[in-house]
Amino acid sequence: MASRTRSPVFGVTCSLSGKAWHWRGGNMDVRQEATGLENDIVTQLLLSRGVQSGDVERQRTPTLRGFLPDPSAFQDMDAAAERIAQAVLGREPTTIYGDYDVDGATSAALMIRLLRMLGHDARYYIPDRLLEGYGPSGKALVQLAQEGCSLIVTVDCGAMAHDALALAHDAGVDVIVVDHHKCSPELPKVAAMVNPNRLDESDLGAAHGHLAAVGVAFLLAIAVVRTLRGHGYFETRPEPDLMALLDLVALGTVADVAALHGLNRAFVAQGLKVMARRDNVGMSALIDASRLKRAPACSDLGFALGPRINAGGRVGESTLGVRLLTTEDPDEAISIAAQLSVLNEERRAIEAEVQEAAELQLDRQHNRSVIVVAGRGWHPGVIGIVAGRIKEKTGKPALVIALDVENGEGELQGKGSGRSIAGVDLGAAIIAAREQGLLVAGGGHAMAAGLTIDGGQVDALANWLDERLAAAVGLAMAKQVIQLDLALAPGGLTPLLVETMDSAGPFGIGWPGPRVAVGPVRLVKADIVGTDHVRLIAAGQDGKSFKAIAFRAVNSEMGQALLHGSRGRSLWLAGRAKIDDWASRPQAELHLEDAAWAD
């Protein structure tokens, strides 16, 4: 194999989507090589994702033993563990206060299942997205205290809920916050705040700022068990098998789009193994409802299982996800999973309507560095998904705001959700906008954020974000290239190759899936499937052919070129190699992301 090069791959400086093609790592053009490269390919995939040569073996098979830090390194971890241990020992009334998305549901389910393993039951409280909004409600916290609850553990929320948590403090209830969202310098009044993104976090803790809340909750579970062990709690009872909770950690981590490097890779890799055992009755029913006929893969967590859990919080009943993931009744699990599947279909229809309305505003956003669209009547349960779609379509950070009438006084207020691009910290910008008085509330992390805003401030926020983030967005967009891991002849696109590359996973944000270039090819067939997908059959000079599909590409320049401008011309096709197991014999196909002329 040739040495690393920064030159454009195959001379492609402007593809059909306007990008240059570069090698992610070293030159991996294996068109002339047949077999026997499996180990070299996996090693190169690891090295090109930042793994040091001496660390390849640890990264090749990520385990908890290889990546797990000492939980006590995190601020307030020991205090939180001791307070929960005292609640277990004293059988104190305890409530887990979660969020309505997948990370919130899995975090809440993990804490509830942990406490059950310890012989202590806990109730849960999941706020209604439409009626209560995001984060702890002061009214709800005080009500829980009045009902006799002496300990509340918030998961995936609370980092910025100063007012609500102050009310809980004044009501005499202890609150532990388990979160991963960005914090302000001043922390809320709580018994403990476990969050690797605290500004005063230790170096080791801060190095794990990429964890989802469910990952932080798992570290807290380890600390709680260790603390109870010190109290002699397990002298007469078995210690819980915390590894059995890793299916929840994997689902929440992937669905929350947390970066899959370091500890998160170990969480997901091991969690998928636990999920395949189907020990969790609710998780098993969720897999069946998703019509998976095999053990779930990492991509299934984000595209099949996660959306169903999310559907409950977005357009249905917010507690459904936690109920499903904590039930021990198979019949109840099947019923809830089926209900979530119906809600997911409803969510798809609502999302399509909001997407169409939002995209009508894009022409007015042409010169903006950050896309900000808003509309009355948009369902706030789908705005995060729509923001992600607009980000993908424009290549820019996007905020989608659902406006509604507040308190019947005729004053518009909006709930917004944003998604960012690599290199642009949207969460920090939203926190700064709140501090500037542009928002009623807001927070998030680098790649995603949420906010509440008075309707009259939408334009001011858009102008402020445009000015603050223009340089960062410009730099990020200038760096946009297609990074390739491997170049193949069509005959090299095989199920064995896909399985070999998958062994370097799990893949996701921060640990991108391998992208291959196949060619040169000529298109045998190009047509439209579904409403806006481009389906291809491509053949190469080696006499081999393969199928490819470009999702949601019909109206793009690349899609139109493939459909109408490729007759008689040779192309390079770039994308993710996948296995199509619908046919009687599994075949490899290409999920197309870009294309470039080869002649």
Coordinates of C-alpha atoms in Angstrom, one line a residue:
M1 CA 0.0 0.0 0.0
A2 CA 1.2 3.5 -0.8
S3 CA 2.1 6.1 1.8
R4 CA -0.3 8.7 3.3
T5 CA -1.1 11.5 0.8
R6 CA -3.0 14.7 1.0
S7 CA -3.6 14.8 -2.7
P8 CA -7.2 14.5 -3.9
V9 CA -8.1 10.8 -4.4
F10 CA -8.4 10.0 -8.1
G11 CA -7.9 13.8 -8.7
V12 CA -11.5 14.5 -7.5
T13 CA -11.4 18.1 -6.3
C14 CA -15.1 18.8 -7.0
S15 CA -17.5 15.8 -6.9
L16 CA -21.1 15.8 -8.0
S17 CA -21.9 17.1 -4.5
G18 CA -19.2 19.7 -4.7
K19 CA -16.6 18.1 -2.4
A20 CA -13.0 17.0 -2.7
W21 CA -12.1 13.4 -2.0
H22 CA -9.3 12.7 0.4
W23 CA -8.0 9.6 2.1
R24 CA -9.0 9.4 5.7
G25 CA -5.7 7.7 6.5
G26 CA -3.1 6.1 4.2
N27 CA -3.8 5.2 0.6
M28 CA -6.0 2.1 0.6
D29 CA -6.5 1.5 -3.1
V30 CA -6.8 -2.3 -3.2
R31 CA -8.5 -2.6 -6.6
Q32 CA -5.7 -4.9 -7.9
E33 CA -5.6 -7.0 -4.7
A34 CA -7.9 -9.9 -4.2
T35 CA -7.9 -11.4 -0.7
G36 CA -5.8 -11.8 2.4
L37 CA -6.0 -8.1 3.4
E38 CA -8.6 -8.5 6.2
N39 CA -6.2 -7.8 9.1
D40 CA -4.4 -5.0 7.2
I41 CA -7.8 -3.3 6.5
V42 CA -9.0 -3.5 10.1
T43 CA -5.6 -2.1 11.4
Q44 CA -5.7 0.7 8.9
L45 CA -9.3 1.6 9.8
L46 CA -8.3 1.8 13.5
L47 CA -5.2 3.9 12.8
S48 CA -7.1 6.3 10.5
R49 CA -9.5 7.0 13.4
G50 CA -6.7 8.2 15.7
V51 CA -5.6 5.0 17.3
Q52 CA -1.9 4.9 18.2
S53 CA 0.0 1.9 16.8
G54 CA 0.6 0.5 20.3
D55 CA -3.1 0.7 21.2
V56 CA -4.4 -1.2 18.2
E57 CA -5.2 -4.5 20.0
R58 CA -7.1 -2.8 22.8
Q59 CA -9.1 -0.8 20.3
R60 CA -9.7 -3.9 18.1
T61 CA -11.9 -5.5 20.7
P62 CA -13.2 -2.7 23.0
T63 CA -14.0 -4.0 26.5
L64 CA -15.1 -2.3 29.7
R65 CA -12.0 -3.6 31.4
G66 CA -9.9 -1.8 28.9
F67 CA -11.7 1.6 29.0
L68 CA -13.6 2.0 32.3
P69 CA -12.3 4.8 34.5
D70 CA -12.6 4.9 38.3
P71 CA -16.0 6.5 38.9
S72 CA -14.6 8.3 41.9
A73 CA -12.6 10.5 39.6
F74 CA -15.7 12.5 38.7
Q75 CA -16.9 15.4 40.8
D76 CA -19.6 14.5 43.3
M77 CA -19.7 10.9 42.3
D78 CA -18.9 9.5 45.7
A79 CA -21.3 11.9 47.4
A80 CA -24.1 10.8 45.0
A81 CA -23.3 7.1 45.5
E82 CA -23.3 7.5 49.3
R83 CA -26.7 9.4 49.2
I84 CA -28.3 6.7 47.1
A85 CA -26.7 3.9 49.2
Q86 CA -28.3 5.6 52.3
A87 CA -31.7 5.6 50.5
V88 CA -31.3 1.9 49.8
L89 CA -30.3 1.1 53.4
G90 CA -33.1 3.2 54.8
R91 CA -35.7 2.2 52.3
E92 CA -36.3 5.9 51.6
P93 CA -39.0 6.9 49.0
T94 CA -37.1 7.6 45.9
T95 CA -38.1 9.0 42.5
I96 CA -36.1 8.9 39.2
Y97 CA -36.9 12.0 37.2
G98 CA -36.1 11.4 33.6
D99 CA -36.4 13.1 30.2
Y100 CA -38.7 12.0 27.4
D101 CA -36.1 11.1 24.8
V102 CA -34.2 7.8 24.4
D103 CA -31.2 8.8 26.6
G104 CA -33.6 10.0 29.3
A105 CA -35.7 6.8 29.1
T106 CA -32.8 4.4 29.1
S107 CA -31.1 6.4 32.0
A108 CA -34.3 6.3 34.0
A109 CA -34.8 2.6 33.3
L110 CA -31.1 1.8 34.2
M111 CA -31.5 3.5 37.6
I112 CA -34.9 1.8 38.3
R113 CA -33.5 -1.6 37.4
L114 CA -30.4 -1.0 39.5
L115 CA -32.4 -0.2 42.5
R116 CA -34.6 -3.2 42.0
M117 CA -31.5 -5.4 41.8
L118 CA -30.6 -3.9 45.2
G119 CA -33.9 -4.7 46.7
H120 CA -35.2 -1.2 46.7
D121 CA -38.0 0.0 44.4
A122 CA -38.3 3.5 43.0
R123 CA -41.0 5.4 41.2
Y124 CA -40.4 7.5 38.1
Y125 CA -41.5 10.8 36.8
I126 CA -41.3 11.7 33.1
P127 CA -42.5 15.2 32.1
D128 CA -44.9 15.7 29.3
R129 CA -43.1 17.3 26.4
L130 CA -46.0 19.6 25.4
L131 CA -47.4 20.5 28.8
E132 CA -44.2 20.7 30.9
G133 CA -41.3 21.0 28.4
Y134 CA -37.7 19.9 28.9
G135 CA -36.1 19.5 32.2
P136 CA -37.1 19.3 35.9
S137 CA -40.3 21.2 36.8
G138 CA -40.2 23.0 40.1
K139 CA -43.9 22.3 40.6
A140 CA -43.4 18.6 39.9
L141 CA -40.3 18.4 42.2
V142 CA -42.2 20.1 45.1
Q143 CA -45.2 17.9 44.5
L144 CA -43.0 14.8 44.8
A145 CA -41.6 16.1 48.1
Q146 CA -45.1 16.8 49.4
E147 CA -46.0 13.2 48.6
G148 CA -43.2 12.0 50.9
C149 CA -40.3 11.5 48.5
S150 CA -37.0 12.2 50.2
L151 CA -34.6 11.6 47.3
I152 CA -35.0 12.5 43.6
V153 CA -32.4 11.6 41.0
T154 CA -32.8 13.5 37.8
V155 CA -31.3 11.8 34.7
D156 CA -30.4 13.5 31.4
C157 CA -31.7 16.8 32.7
G158 CA -31.1 19.3 35.5
A159 CA -27.7 20.8 34.6
M160 CA -29.2 24.2 34.0
A161 CA -32.4 23.9 36.0
H162 CA -31.4 26.4 38.7
D163 CA -34.8 27.8 39.6
A164 CA -36.6 24.4 39.7
L165 CA -33.9 22.8 41.8
A166 CA -33.9 25.7 44.2
L167 CA -37.6 25.1 44.8
A168 CA -36.9 21.4 45.5
H169 CA -34.1 22.4 47.9
D170 CA -36.4 24.8 49.7
A171 CA -39.0 22.0 49.9
G172 CA -36.5 19.9 51.8
V173 CA -35.9 17.1 49.3
D174 CA -32.5 15.9 48.3
V175 CA -31.8 16.0 44.5
I176 CA -29.0 14.3 42.7
V177 CA -28.4 15.4 39.1
V178 CA -27.0 12.9 36.6
D179 CA -26.5 14.7 33.3
H180 CA -24.1 15.3 30.4
H181 CA -25.4 18.7 29.1
K182 CA -23.3 21.8 29.4
C183 CA -23.2 23.6 32.7
S184 CA -22.9 27.2 33.8
P185 CA -20.1 28.2 36.2
E186 CA -22.8 28.5 39.0
L187 CA -24.2 25.1 39.8
P188 CA -27.8 24.5 41.1
K189 CA -28.5 23.8 44.8
V190 CA -28.4 20.0 44.8
A191 CA -27.1 17.2 47.0
A192 CA -24.8 16.2 44.1
M193 CA -24.2 17.0 40.5
V194 CA -22.6 14.2 38.5
N195 CA -21.8 15.5 35.0
P196 CA -18.5 15.2 33.1
N197 CA -19.2 18.6 31.5
R198 CA -19.1 20.5 34.8
L199 CA -16.6 23.4 34.3
D200 CA -14.8 22.3 37.5
E201 CA -14.5 18.7 36.5
S202 CA -11.2 16.8 36.9
D203 CA -9.1 16.2 33.8
L204 CA -10.1 12.5 33.8
G205 CA -13.8 13.3 34.2
A206 CA -13.7 16.0 31.5
A207 CA -12.1 13.5 29.1
H208 CA -15.4 11.6 29.3
G209 CA -17.5 14.6 28.4
H210 CA -18.7 12.7 25.3
L211 CA -20.7 10.2 27.4
A212 CA -24.5 10.2 27.1
A213 CA -26.4 10.5 30.3
V214 CA -27.0 6.8 30.4
G215 CA -23.3 6.2 30.4
V216 CA -22.9 8.6 33.3
A217 CA -25.7 6.7 35.1
F218 CA -23.9 3.4 34.6
L219 CA -20.7 4.8 36.2
L220 CA -22.9 5.9 39.1
A221 CA -24.4 2.4 39.3
I222 CA -20.8 1.0 39.7
A223 CA -20.1 3.6 42.4
V224 CA -23.4 2.8 44.3
V225 CA -22.6 -0.9 44.3
R226 CA -19.1 -0.3 45.5
T227 CA -20.4 2.0 48.3
L228 CA -22.9 -0.6 49.4
R229 CA -20.2 -3.2 49.4
G230 CA -18.3 -1.1 51.8
H231 CA -21.3 -1.0 54.1
G232 CA -21.5 -4.8 54.1
Y233 CA -24.8 -4.8 52.2
F234 CA -23.9 -7.8 50.1
E235 CA -22.9 -10.1 53.0
T236 CA -26.4 -11.6 52.9
R237 CA -27.4 -11.0 49.3
P238 CA -25.7 -11.4 45.9
E239 CA -24.2 -8.4 44.1
P240 CA -26.2 -7.3 41.1
D241 CA -24.9 -8.1 37.6
L242 CA -24.3 -4.6 36.3
M243 CA -23.2 -5.9 32.9
A244 CA -26.9 -6.9 32.3
L245 CA -27.7 -3.2 32.1
L246 CA -25.4 -2.5 29.1
D247 CA -28.2 -3.0 26.6
L248 CA -29.8 0.1 28.0
V249 CA -26.4 2.0 27.9
A250 CA -25.9 1.0 24.2
L251 CA -29.3 2.1 23.1
G252 CA -29.2 5.4 24.9
T253 CA -25.7 6.2 23.7
V254 CA -26.3 5.5 20.0
A255 CA -29.8 7.1 20.0
D256 CA -28.4 10.3 21.6
V257 CA -25.7 10.5 18.9
A258 CA -22.9 10.4 21.4
A259 CA -19.4 10.2 20.0
L260 CA -18.5 6.5 19.7
H261 CA -14.9 6.6 20.8
G262 CA -13.2 5.4 23.9
L263 CA -15.5 4.2 26.6
N264 CA -18.6 4.7 24.5
R265 CA -17.3 2.2 21.9
A266 CA -16.9 -0.3 24.7
F267 CA -20.3 0.4 26.1
V268 CA -22.0 -0.2 22.7
A269 CA -19.8 -3.2 21.7
Q270 CA -20.6 -5.0 24.9
G271 CA -24.2 -3.7 25.1
L272 CA -25.0 -5.2 21.7
K273 CA -23.9 -8.6 23.0
V274 CA -26.2 -8.2 26.0
M275 CA -29.0 -7.1 23.8
A276 CA -28.6 -10.2 21.6
R277 CA -29.3 -12.3 24.7
R278 CA -32.8 -10.7 25.0
D279 CA -32.8 -10.9 28.8
N280 CA -34.7 -7.6 29.1
V281 CA -38.3 -8.4 28.4
G282 CA -39.1 -4.9 27.1
M283 CA -36.0 -4.7 24.9
S284 CA -36.9 -8.1 23.4
A285 CA -40.4 -6.9 22.6
L286 CA -39.0 -3.7 21.1
I287 CA -36.7 -5.7 18.8
D288 CA -39.6 -7.8 17.7
A289 CA -41.8 -4.7 17.0
S290 CA -38.9 -3.4 14.9
R291 CA -39.2 -6.5 12.7
L292 CA -35.6 -7.4 13.2
K293 CA -34.9 -11.1 12.4
R294 CA -31.4 -11.0 13.7
A295 CA -29.5 -9.6 16.6
P296 CA -29.5 -5.8 16.5
A297 CA -26.5 -4.0 15.0
C298 CA -25.3 -0.6 16.0
S299 CA -27.2 1.1 13.2
D300 CA -30.5 -0.5 14.3
L301 CA -30.3 1.3 17.6
G302 CA -30.4 4.6 15.9
F303 CA -32.8 3.9 13.1
A304 CA -35.2 1.2 14.3
L305 CA -35.2 0.8 18.1
G306 CA -34.5 4.4 19.2
P307 CA -37.2 6.1 17.1
R308 CA -39.8 3.9 18.6
I309 CA -38.8 4.8 22.1
N310 CA -38.7 8.5 21.1
A311 CA -42.1 8.3 19.5
G312 CA -43.7 8.0 23.0
G313 CA -42.2 11.3 24.2
R314 CA -42.7 13.1 20.9
V315 CA -46.3 12.4 19.9
G316 CA -47.6 10.0 22.5
E317 CA -47.4 9.3 26.2
S318 CA -44.0 10.3 27.7
T319 CA -43.8 7.3 30.1
L320 CA -44.1 4.6 27.5
G321 CA -40.4 4.2 27.0
V322 CA -39.5 3.8 30.7
R323 CA -42.5 1.5 31.2
L324 CA -41.4 -0.7 28.3
L325 CA -37.7 -0.9 29.4
T326 CA -38.6 -1.7 33.1
T327 CA -41.5 -4.1 32.8
E328 CA -41.1 -7.8 33.6
D329 CA -44.5 -8.7 32.1
P330 CA -44.1 -10.1 28.5
D331 CA -47.7 -9.3 27.5
E332 CA -47.4 -5.7 28.7
A333 CA -44.1 -5.4 26.9
I334 CA -45.6 -6.6 23.6
S335 CA -48.5 -4.2 24.0
I336 CA -46.4 -1.2 24.7
A337 CA -43.9 -2.0 21.9
A338 CA -46.9 -2.3 19.5
Q339 CA -48.2 1.0 20.7
L340 CA -44.9 2.7 20.2
S341 CA -44.7 1.4 16.6
V342 CA -48.0 2.9 15.8
L343 CA -46.9 6.2 17.4
N344 CA -43.7 6.1 15.4
E345 CA -45.7 5.9 12.1
E346 CA -47.8 8.8 13.3
R347 CA -44.6 10.7 14.1
R348 CA -43.3 10.1 10.6
A349 CA -46.4 11.7 9.1
I350 CA -46.2 14.7 11.4
E351 CA -42.5 15.1 10.7
A352 CA -43.1 15.1 6.9
E353 CA -45.6 17.9 7.3
V354 CA -43.3 20.1 9.4
Q355 CA -40.3 19.3 7.2
E356 CA -42.2 20.5 4.1
A357 CA -43.3 23.7 5.8
A358 CA -39.8 24.4 7.2
E359 CA -38.1 23.9 3.8
L360 CA -40.3 26.5 2.3
Q361 CA -38.4 29.0 4.4
L362 CA -35.0 28.0 3.3
D363 CA -34.8 30.4 0.3
R364 CA -34.9 33.3 2.8
Q365 CA -32.0 31.7 4.8
H366 CA -29.6 31.4 1.9
N367 CA -26.9 33.8 3.3
R368 CA -27.3 32.7 6.9
S369 CA -24.5 30.8 8.6
V370 CA -27.1 29.2 10.9
I371 CA -30.5 28.2 9.6
V372 CA -33.3 29.4 11.8
V373 CA -36.9 28.6 10.8
A374 CA -40.1 29.0 12.8
G375 CA -43.7 28.3 12.3
R376 CA -47.0 28.2 14.2
G377 CA -48.7 24.9 14.6
W378 CA -45.5 22.8 14.2
H379 CA -45.5 19.9 16.5
P380 CA -42.7 20.4 19.0
G381 CA -42.2 16.6 19.2
V382 CA -40.6 16.4 15.8
I383 CA -38.6 19.7 15.5
G384 CA -35.3 18.0 16.5
I385 CA -35.6 15.5 13.7
V386 CA -36.5 18.2 11.2
A387 CA -33.5 20.3 12.4
G388 CA -31.3 17.3 11.7
R389 CA -32.8 16.9 8.2
I390 CA -32.2 20.5 7.4
K391 CA -28.7 20.3 8.7
E392 CA -28.0 17.4 6.3
K393 CA -29.6 19.2 3.4
T394 CA -27.8 22.5 3.9
G395 CA -24.6 21.5 5.6
K396 CA -25.2 24.2 8.2
P397 CA -26.3 24.2 11.8
A398 CA -30.1 24.4 11.9
L399 CA -32.7 25.5 14.5
V400 CA -36.3 24.7 14.1
I401 CA -38.8 26.6 16.4
A402 CA -42.4 25.6 17.0
L403 CA -44.4 28.7 17.9
D404 CA -47.6 28.6 19.9
V405 CA -49.8 30.9 22.0
E406 CA -48.7 31.0 25.6
N407 CA -51.3 31.2 28.5
G408 CA -54.0 32.4 26.2
E409 CA -52.6 36.0 26.3
G410 CA -51.9 36.2 22.7
E411 CA -48.1 36.3 23.2
L412 CA -46.3 33.8 21.0
Q413 CA -43.7 31.6 22.6
G414 CA -41.6 29.0 20.9
K415 CA -39.9 25.7 21.7
G416 CA -36.8 25.2 19.5
S417 CA -34.4 22.3 18.8
G418 CA -31.1 22.6 17.0
R419 CA -28.6 20.3 15.4
S420 CA -25.0 21.3 14.5
I421 CA -22.1 20.3 12.3
A422 CA -18.7 19.1 13.4
G423 CA -16.6 22.1 14.6
V424 CA -19.5 24.3 15.6
D425 CA -20.5 24.2 19.3
L426 CA -24.2 25.0 19.1
G427 CA -24.9 24.2 22.8
A428 CA -22.4 26.8 24.0
A429 CA -23.9 29.4 21.7
I430 CA -27.4 28.7 23.0
I431 CA -26.3 29.1 26.6
A432 CA -24.6 32.4 25.7
A433 CA -27.8 33.6 23.9
R434 CA -29.8 32.8 27.1
E435 CA -27.3 34.8 29.1
Q436 CA -27.7 37.7 26.6
G437 CA -31.4 37.7 27.4
L438 CA -32.4 36.4 23.9
L439 CA -34.0 33.3 25.3
V440 CA -36.3 32.3 28.1
A441 CA -34.4 29.1 28.6
G442 CA -31.8 27.0 26.7
G443 CA -28.9 24.6 26.8
G444 CA -27.4 21.6 25.2
H445 CA -24.1 20.2 24.0
A446 CA -21.9 20.8 21.0
M447 CA -24.0 18.9 18.4
A448 CA -27.6 19.5 19.7
A449 CA -29.4 22.1 21.7
G450 CA -32.9 23.1 22.9
L451 CA -34.5 26.4 23.8
T452 CA -37.6 28.3 24.8
I453 CA -38.0 31.8 23.2
D454 CA -40.5 34.6 23.0
G455 CA -41.8 34.8 19.4
G456 CA -40.7 38.4 19.0
Q457 CA -37.1 37.4 19.6
V458 CA -36.7 34.9 16.8
D459 CA -35.2 37.3 14.3
A460 CA -32.9 38.8 16.9
L461 CA -31.7 35.3 17.8
A462 CA -31.1 34.4 14.2
N463 CA -29.1 37.6 13.7
W464 CA -27.1 37.0 16.8
L465 CA -26.3 33.4 16.0
D466 CA -25.3 34.4 12.4
E467 CA -22.8 36.9 13.8
R468 CA -21.4 34.7 16.6
L469 CA -21.0 31.5 14.6
A470 CA -20.2 32.8 11.0
A471 CA -16.5 32.2 11.3
A472 CA -16.8 28.8 12.9
V473 CA -19.4 27.7 10.3
G474 CA -17.3 29.1 7.4
L475 CA -14.2 27.2 8.6
A476 CA -16.2 24.0 9.2
M477 CA -17.8 24.1 5.7
A478 CA -14.4 24.9 4.1
K479 CA -13.1 21.7 5.5
Q480 CA -15.9 19.6 4.2
V481 CA -14.5 16.8 2.2
I482 CA -15.4 13.2 1.5
Q483 CA -13.0 11.1 3.4
L484 CA -12.4 7.6 1.9
D485 CA -11.0 4.6 3.7
L486 CA -10.8 2.1 0.8
A487 CA -11.0 2.0 -3.0
L488 CA -12.4 -1.1 -4.7
A489 CA -13.2 -2.7 -8.0
P490 CA -16.8 -3.8 -8.1
G491 CA -15.7 -7.4 -7.6
G492 CA -14.2 -6.5 -4.3
L493 CA -17.5 -5.3 -2.9
T494 CA -18.4 -8.6 -1.1
P495 CA -20.2 -9.6 2.2
L496 CA -16.8 -10.7 3.5
L497 CA -15.4 -7.2 3.0
V498 CA -18.4 -5.7 4.8
E499 CA -18.1 -8.1 7.7
T500 CA -14.3 -7.4 7.9
M501 CA -14.8 -3.6 8.0
D502 CA -17.7 -4.0 10.6
S503 CA -15.3 -5.7 12.9
A504 CA -13.6 -2.3 13.4
G505 CA -16.9 -0.9 14.8
P506 CA -19.2 -0.1 16.3
F507 CA -19.4 3.1 14.2
G508 CA -21.1 6.4 14.8
I509 CA -20.3 10.0 15.5
G510 CA -16.6 10.4 16.4
W511 CA -15.9 6.9 15.0
P512 CA -17.2 7.1 11.4
G513 CA -18.2 4.1 9.5
P514 CA -15.8 3.1 6.6
R515 CA -16.5 4.9 3.3
V516 CA -15.4 3.1 0.1
A517 CA -15.0 4.3 -3.4
V518 CA -16.0 1.8 -6.1
G519 CA -15.1 2.1 -9.8
P520 CA -14.6 3.1 -12.4
V521 CA -18.2 2.0 -13.3
R522 CA -20.9 2.7 -15.8
L523 CA -24.5 2.8 -14.8
V524 CA -26.6 -0.1 -16.2
K525 CA -29.7 1.3 -14.6
A526 CA -30.8 4.4 -12.7
D527 CA -34.3 5.0 -11.5
I528 CA -36.4 6.4 -8.7
V529 CA -37.6 4.2 -5.9
G530 CA -40.0 5.4 -3.2
T531 CA -40.6 9.1 -3.3
D532 CA -37.1 10.6 -3.5
H533 CA -34.4 7.8 -3.5
V534 CA -32.2 7.0 -6.5
R535 CA -31.6 3.4 -7.2
L536 CA -28.6 2.2 -9.3
I537 CA -27.1 -0.8 -10.9
A538 CA -23.4 -0.2 -11.7
A539 CA -21.0 -2.4 -13.7
G540 CA -17.2 -2.2 -13.7
Q541 CA -14.3 -3.1 -16.0
D542 CA -13.8 -6.4 -14.1
G543 CA -17.2 -7.6 -15.4
K544 CA -18.8 -7.4 -12.0
S545 CA -21.9 -5.4 -11.1
F546 CA -23.6 -4.3 -7.8
K547 CA -26.6 -2.4 -6.5
A548 CA -26.4 1.1 -5.0
I549 CA -29.0 3.5 -3.6
A550 CA -28.8 7.2 -2.8
F551 CA -31.3 8.1 -0.1
R552 CA -33.3 11.3 -0.5
A553 CA -31.2 12.3 -3.5
V554 CA -33.7 12.8 -6.3
N555 CA -33.8 16.6 -6.1
S556 CA -30.0 17.0 -5.5
E557 CA -27.5 17.9 -8.2
M558 CA -25.9 14.5 -7.7
G559 CA -29.3 12.7 -8.0
Q560 CA -30.2 14.5 -11.2
A561 CA -26.8 13.8 -12.7
L562 CA -27.1 10.1 -12.0
L563 CA -30.6 9.9 -13.4
H564 CA -30.1 12.0 -16.5
G565 CA -26.5 12.9 -17.2
S566 CA -24.4 9.7 -16.8
R567 CA -25.2 8.0 -20.1
G568 CA -21.9 6.7 -21.6
R569 CA -19.7 8.2 -18.9
S570 CA -17.6 6.5 -16.2
L571 CA -18.0 7.3 -12.5
W572 CA -16.6 6.7 -9.1
L573 CA -19.2 5.9 -6.5
A574 CA -18.5 6.6 -2.9
G575 CA -20.5 5.5 0.2
R576 CA -21.0 2.9 2.9
A577 CA -20.9 -0.8 2.0
K578 CA -23.8 -2.7 3.5
I579 CA -25.1 -6.3 3.3
D580 CA -28.5 -6.8 1.6
D581 CA -29.9 -9.8 3.3
W582 CA -33.4 -9.7 1.8
A583 CA -32.4 -11.9 -1.1
S584 CA -31.9 -15.7 -0.8
R585 CA -28.2 -15.1 -0.7
P586 CA -26.7 -12.1 1.1
Q587 CA -25.1 -9.6 -1.3
A588 CA -23.1 -6.4 -0.7
E589 CA -24.5 -3.1 -1.9
L590 CA -23.5 0.5 -1.7
H591 CA -25.4 3.2 0.2
L592 CA -24.3 6.1 -2.0
E593 CA -23.1 9.4 -0.5
D594 CA -21.2 11.0 -3.3
A595 CA -20.1 10.4 -6.9
A596 CA -17.6 11.8 -9.3
W597 CA -16.8 11.6 -13.0
A598 CA -14.0 9.2 -13.8
D599 CA -13.5 10.4 -17.4

